[in-house]
Amino acid sequence: MKECNFYAGPSILDNGIVSKAIKQISNRENLSVLEISHRSDKIVSLFEDTKSMVRDLMNLDKTKEVLFLHGGASLQFAMIPLNIKGNGDAGFIDTGIWSKKAIIEAKKVRNVSIVGSSRDDLYNYIPKIEDYDLSALDYLHLTSNNTIYGTQFFEFPKCETPLVVDMSSDVLSRKLNFNDFDLIFAGFQKNLGTTGGSLVVLDKSILKEGNEDELLSMLDYKVHIKAKSMFNTPSVFSVLMCNLTLKWIMEQGGIDVIEERNQVKAEMLYNEIERNGLFYSYVNKRDRSLMNVCFDTDNEKIEADFLAFCNEQNIIGIKGHRSRGGFRASLYNSMPLESVEYLIDRMKLFEKRYARKGI
Ligand code: PMP
């Protein structure tokens, strides 16, 4: 039995994407993209093609810039507060570790206001921020999907204030009006391929005006825009994987089809968690993520036994994040329906065995 990969990231890649990458690299007749200059036509067109697919899939306005940068999503935590204009506060919705890490970086360079937080209930819900006056903020930063706690924004604040969204764990998993956001960023390693890069989509109008020499070059979006994501040697392999992943999304029928599948997979699993007498979901129903299904059991022995059982059954990466415990099944775009059905089947079997023997 093939291993079913439920890791939260780096995470599952569709077999077709991996085969195409291997084919491209293993053809020794022609030089592969891994061993030629990034100034060559082949790499320049790989980047242009990848950018144009991002534009198409997100239906982006011409005013949006698309960048592929190194440093993962965490580098964006540092670059954003350095680059966005204004002398007021940067606002944050605190929905857990990834927003906290962004807050820590922002505080090093500007004032920060916490607009809402779900810390009081171990981040198991998305806080409401209606009462907060956002107009005084330079920008508002939120994490659309909280990989560790399994919460997701299904409604976004409507405001004139520039919106910055960390979409690392749900980018291109559902239809959104991507033009509503002033800056979107996402590490590649979940829905955009593999590690080593991140996507940034931004509106230049939110950036600080002034000379390029005011910021360290590598931390300056304007420098990367001018250099078309090739200010220095880019992470070509990660862009190749992103390219193949975007092509795969298009071949599947685009985001509409992907979203429908994601809804079906998540709903099936949440239904089983509700039904199964051994498990429960601790996430507020309205805010349950379609990408990271987090659940738990109230007995430490059952937790250890279920993890061991999953291991035996080739269900990999189901252990919850170390800060939260319990279980987490990540159902990114590439996750096949059959793997979710298989997990559900094993949850049922585990429940039966437990009822018989008390494990
Ligand atoms: N934001 C979110 C929502 C994440 O899930 C992660 C990583 N799991 C990060 C940011 C950090 O990403 P990276 O490791 O690429 O810096």
PDB file of C-alpha atoms in Angstrom, residues 13-23 241 244:
ATOM      1  CA  LEU A  13       2.518  16.676  -4.775  1.00  0.00           C
ATOM      2  CA  ASP A  14       0.387  15.047  -7.429  1.00  0.00           C
ATOM      3  CA  ASN A  15       2.212  12.130  -9.111  1.00  0.00           C
ATOM      4  CA  GLY A  16       1.803  13.756 -12.521  1.00  0.00           C
ATOM      5  CA  ILE A  17       3.635  16.885 -11.334  1.00  0.00           C
ATOM      6  CA  VAL A  18       6.552  14.847  -9.970  1.00  0.00           C
ATOM      7  CA  SER A  19       6.770  12.680 -13.127  1.00  0.00           C
ATOM      8  CA  LYS A  20       6.897  15.746 -15.372  1.00  0.00           C
ATOM      9  CA  ALA A  21       9.656  17.294 -13.243  1.00  0.00           C
ATOM     10  CA  ILE A  22      11.680  14.067 -13.355  1.00  0.00           C
ATOM     11  CA  LYS A  23      11.201  13.843 -17.095  1.00  0.00           C
ATOM     12  CA  MET A 241       7.819  22.971  -9.560  1.00  0.00           C
ATOM     13  CA  LEU A 244       4.176  22.399 -13.177  1.00  0.00           C
TER      14      LEU A 244
END
